[in-house]
PDB file of C-alpha atoms in Angstrom:
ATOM      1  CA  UNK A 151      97.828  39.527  93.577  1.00  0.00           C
ATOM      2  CA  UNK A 152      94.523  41.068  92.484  1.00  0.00           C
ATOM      3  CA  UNK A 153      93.663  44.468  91.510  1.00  0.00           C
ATOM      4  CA  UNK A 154      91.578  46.950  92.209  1.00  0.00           C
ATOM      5  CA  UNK A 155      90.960  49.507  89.474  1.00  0.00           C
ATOM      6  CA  UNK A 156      89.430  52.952  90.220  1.00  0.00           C
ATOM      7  CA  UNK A 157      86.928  55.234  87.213  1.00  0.00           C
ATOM      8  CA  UNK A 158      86.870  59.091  87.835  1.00  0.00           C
ATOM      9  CA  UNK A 159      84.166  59.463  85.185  1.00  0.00           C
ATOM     10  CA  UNK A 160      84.480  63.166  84.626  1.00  0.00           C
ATOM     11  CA  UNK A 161      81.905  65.961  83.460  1.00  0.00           C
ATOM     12  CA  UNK A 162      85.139  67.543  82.166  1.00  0.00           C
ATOM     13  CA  UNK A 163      87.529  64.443  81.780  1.00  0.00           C
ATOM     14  CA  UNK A 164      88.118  61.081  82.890  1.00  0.00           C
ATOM     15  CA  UNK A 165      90.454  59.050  84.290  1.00  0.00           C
ATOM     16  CA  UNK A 166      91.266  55.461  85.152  1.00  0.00           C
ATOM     17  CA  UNK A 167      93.637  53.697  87.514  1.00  0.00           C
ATOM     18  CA  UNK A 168      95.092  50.597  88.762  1.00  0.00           C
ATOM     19  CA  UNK A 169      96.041  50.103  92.399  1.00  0.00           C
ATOM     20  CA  UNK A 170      99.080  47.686  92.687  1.00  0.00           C
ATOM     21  CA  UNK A 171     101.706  46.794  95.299  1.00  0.00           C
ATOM     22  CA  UNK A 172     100.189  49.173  97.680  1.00  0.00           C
ATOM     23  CA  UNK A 173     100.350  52.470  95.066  1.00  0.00           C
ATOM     24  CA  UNK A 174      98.075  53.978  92.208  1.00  0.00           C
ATOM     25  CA  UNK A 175      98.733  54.246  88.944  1.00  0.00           C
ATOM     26  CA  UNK A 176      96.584  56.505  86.035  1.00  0.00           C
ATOM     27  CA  UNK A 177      96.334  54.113  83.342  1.00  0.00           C
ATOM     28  CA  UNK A 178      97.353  56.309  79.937  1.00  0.00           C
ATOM     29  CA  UNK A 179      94.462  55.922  77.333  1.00  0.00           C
ATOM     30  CA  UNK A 180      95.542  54.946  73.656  1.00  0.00           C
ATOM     31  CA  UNK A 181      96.824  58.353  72.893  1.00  0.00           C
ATOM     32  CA  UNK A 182      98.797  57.896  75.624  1.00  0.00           C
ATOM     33  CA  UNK A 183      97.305  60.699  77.715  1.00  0.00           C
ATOM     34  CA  UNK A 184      96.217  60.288  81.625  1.00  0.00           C
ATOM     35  CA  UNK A 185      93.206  62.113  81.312  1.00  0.00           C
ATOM     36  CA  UNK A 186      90.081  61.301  78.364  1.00  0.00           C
ATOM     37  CA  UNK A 187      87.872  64.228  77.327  1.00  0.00           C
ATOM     38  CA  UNK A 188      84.215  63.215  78.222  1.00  0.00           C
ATOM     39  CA  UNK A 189      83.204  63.951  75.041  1.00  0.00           C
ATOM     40  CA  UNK A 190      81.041  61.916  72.427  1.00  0.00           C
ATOM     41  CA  UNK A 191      81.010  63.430  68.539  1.00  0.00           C
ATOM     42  CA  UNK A 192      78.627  61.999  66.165  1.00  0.00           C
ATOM     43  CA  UNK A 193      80.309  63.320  62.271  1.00  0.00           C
ATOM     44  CA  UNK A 194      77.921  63.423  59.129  1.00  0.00           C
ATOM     45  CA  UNK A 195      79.385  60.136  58.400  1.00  0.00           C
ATOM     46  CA  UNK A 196      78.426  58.613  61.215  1.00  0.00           C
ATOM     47  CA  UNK A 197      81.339  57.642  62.690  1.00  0.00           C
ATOM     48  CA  UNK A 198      81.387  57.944  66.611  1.00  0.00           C
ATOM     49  CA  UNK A 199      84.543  59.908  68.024  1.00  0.00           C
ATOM     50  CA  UNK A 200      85.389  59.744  71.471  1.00  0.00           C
ATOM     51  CA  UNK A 201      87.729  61.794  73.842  1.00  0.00           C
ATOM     52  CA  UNK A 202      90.430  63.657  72.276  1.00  0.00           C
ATOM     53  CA  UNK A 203      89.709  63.468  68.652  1.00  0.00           C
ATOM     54  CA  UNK A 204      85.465  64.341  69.589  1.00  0.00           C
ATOM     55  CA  UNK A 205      87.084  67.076  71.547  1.00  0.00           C
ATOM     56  CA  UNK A 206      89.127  68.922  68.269  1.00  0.00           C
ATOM     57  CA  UNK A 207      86.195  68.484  65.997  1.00  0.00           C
ATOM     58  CA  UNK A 208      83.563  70.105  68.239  1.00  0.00           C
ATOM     59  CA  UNK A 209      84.376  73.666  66.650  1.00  0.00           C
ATOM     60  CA  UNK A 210      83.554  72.016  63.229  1.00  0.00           C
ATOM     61  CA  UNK A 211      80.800  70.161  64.362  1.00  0.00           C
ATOM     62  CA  UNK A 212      78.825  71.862  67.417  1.00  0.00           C
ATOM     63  CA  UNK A 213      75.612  69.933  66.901  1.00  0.00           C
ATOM     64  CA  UNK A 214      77.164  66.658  66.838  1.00  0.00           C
ATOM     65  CA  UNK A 215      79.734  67.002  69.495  1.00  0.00           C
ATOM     66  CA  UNK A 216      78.147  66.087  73.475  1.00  0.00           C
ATOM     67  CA  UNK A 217      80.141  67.320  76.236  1.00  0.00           C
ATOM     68  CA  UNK A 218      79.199  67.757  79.659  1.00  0.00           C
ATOM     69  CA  UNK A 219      76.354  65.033  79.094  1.00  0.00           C
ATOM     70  CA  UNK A 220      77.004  64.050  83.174  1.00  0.00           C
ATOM     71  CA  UNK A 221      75.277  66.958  84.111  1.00  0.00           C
ATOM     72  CA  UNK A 222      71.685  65.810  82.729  1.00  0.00           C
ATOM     73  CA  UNK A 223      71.803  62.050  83.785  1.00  0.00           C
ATOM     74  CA  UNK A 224      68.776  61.190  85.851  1.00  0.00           C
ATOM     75  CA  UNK A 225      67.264  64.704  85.140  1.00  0.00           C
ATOM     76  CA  UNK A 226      63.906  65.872  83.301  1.00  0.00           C
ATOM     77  CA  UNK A 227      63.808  67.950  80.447  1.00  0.00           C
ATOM     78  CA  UNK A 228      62.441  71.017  82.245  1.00  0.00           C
ATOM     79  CA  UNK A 229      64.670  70.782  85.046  1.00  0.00           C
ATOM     80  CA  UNK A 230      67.416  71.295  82.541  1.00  0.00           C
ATOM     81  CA  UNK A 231      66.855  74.967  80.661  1.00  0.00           C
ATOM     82  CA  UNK A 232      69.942  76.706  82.240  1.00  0.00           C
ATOM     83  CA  UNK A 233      71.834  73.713  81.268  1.00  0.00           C
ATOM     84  CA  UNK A 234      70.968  73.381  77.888  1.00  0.00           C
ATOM     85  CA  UNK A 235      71.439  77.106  77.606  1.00  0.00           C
ATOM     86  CA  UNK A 236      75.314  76.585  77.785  1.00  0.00           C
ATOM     87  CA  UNK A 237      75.817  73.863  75.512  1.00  0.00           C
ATOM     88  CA  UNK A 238      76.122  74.119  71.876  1.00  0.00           C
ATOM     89  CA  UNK A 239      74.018  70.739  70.902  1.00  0.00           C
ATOM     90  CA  UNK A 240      69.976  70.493  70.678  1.00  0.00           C
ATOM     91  CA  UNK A 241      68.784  68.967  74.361  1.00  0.00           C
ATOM     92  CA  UNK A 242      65.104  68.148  73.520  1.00  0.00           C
ATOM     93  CA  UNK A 243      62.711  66.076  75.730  1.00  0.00           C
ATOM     94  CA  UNK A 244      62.280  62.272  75.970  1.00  0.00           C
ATOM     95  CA  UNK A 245      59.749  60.039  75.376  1.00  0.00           C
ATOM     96  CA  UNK A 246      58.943  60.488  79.059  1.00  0.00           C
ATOM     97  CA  UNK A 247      60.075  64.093  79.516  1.00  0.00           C
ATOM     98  CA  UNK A 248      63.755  63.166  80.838  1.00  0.00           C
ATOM     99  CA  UNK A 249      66.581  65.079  78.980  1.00  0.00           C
ATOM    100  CA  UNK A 250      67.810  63.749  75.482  1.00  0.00           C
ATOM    101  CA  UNK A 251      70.596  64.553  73.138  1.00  0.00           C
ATOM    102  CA  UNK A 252      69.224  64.889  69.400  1.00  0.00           C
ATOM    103  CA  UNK A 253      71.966  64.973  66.720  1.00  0.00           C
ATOM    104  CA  UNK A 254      70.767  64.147  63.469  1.00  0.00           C
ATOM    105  CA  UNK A 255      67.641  62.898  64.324  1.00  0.00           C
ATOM    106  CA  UNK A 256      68.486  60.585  66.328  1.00  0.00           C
ATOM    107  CA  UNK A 257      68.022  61.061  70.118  1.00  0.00           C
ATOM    108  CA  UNK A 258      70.662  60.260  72.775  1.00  0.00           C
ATOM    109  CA  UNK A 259      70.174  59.432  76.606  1.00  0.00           C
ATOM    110  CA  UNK A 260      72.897  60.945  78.477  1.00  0.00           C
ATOM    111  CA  UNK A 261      73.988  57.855  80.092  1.00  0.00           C
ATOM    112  CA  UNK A 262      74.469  56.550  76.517  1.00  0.00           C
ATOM    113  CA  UNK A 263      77.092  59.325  75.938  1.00  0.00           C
ATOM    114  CA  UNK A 264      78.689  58.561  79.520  1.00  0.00           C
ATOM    115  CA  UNK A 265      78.840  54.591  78.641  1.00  0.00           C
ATOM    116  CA  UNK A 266      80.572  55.785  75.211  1.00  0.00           C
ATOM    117  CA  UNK A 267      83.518  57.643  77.546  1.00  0.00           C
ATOM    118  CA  UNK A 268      83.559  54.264  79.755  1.00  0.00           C
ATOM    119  CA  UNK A 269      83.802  51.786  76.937  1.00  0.00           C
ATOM    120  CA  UNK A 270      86.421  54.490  75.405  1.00  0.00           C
ATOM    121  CA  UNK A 271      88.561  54.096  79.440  1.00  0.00           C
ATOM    122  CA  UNK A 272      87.652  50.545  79.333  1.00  0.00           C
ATOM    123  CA  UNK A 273      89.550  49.771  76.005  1.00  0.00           C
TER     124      UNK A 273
END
């Protein structure tokens, strides 16, 4: 019998689940949790973190650590300044004025950051 699977992705968190035999079921994510942090950290060593571990280094690492990135999908830079005011990372415009992530000079769309929660579901 086929499945049908269901993505909350989350400002806050996300969550995936199955639909079999008529009920739902949260899939748990490799730390065995039913809910992901949608959060992307980017260390000095430039390793990628995702959910939970992203999450406990964001104190450590505010510049490199993107949370709430769902907010600025699709949006401009200047459409974003109370925004950008609450988060702890740089959100500088793009190449065509939409909203970017920079961390360590590189910049980040924030459907990049979104795809990296996905892929993180996904797996």
């Amino acid at each position: 019998m086929a499945k049908a699977v269901g993505i909350d992705l989350g400002t806050t968190n996300s969550v995936i689940a199955v639909w079999e035999g008529g009920e739902p079921t949260v899939v748990p994510n490799t730390e065995g949790n039913r809910t992901t942090p949608s959060v992307v950290a980017f260390t000095d060593t430039g390793e990628r973190l995702v959910g939970q571990l992203a999450r406990r280094q964001a104190i450590l690492n505010p510049k490199g650590t993107i949370y709430s990135a769902k907010r600025f999908i699709g949006r401009h830079f200047d459409e974003v300044s109370d925004e950008a005011k609450a988060v702890a990372y740089d959100v500088v415009p793009g190449e065509n004025g939409e909203a970017r992530f920079k961390v360590r000079d590189k910049l980040y769309a924030p459907e990049e950051i979104s795809a990296q929660v996905l892929r993180k579901l996904a797996d």
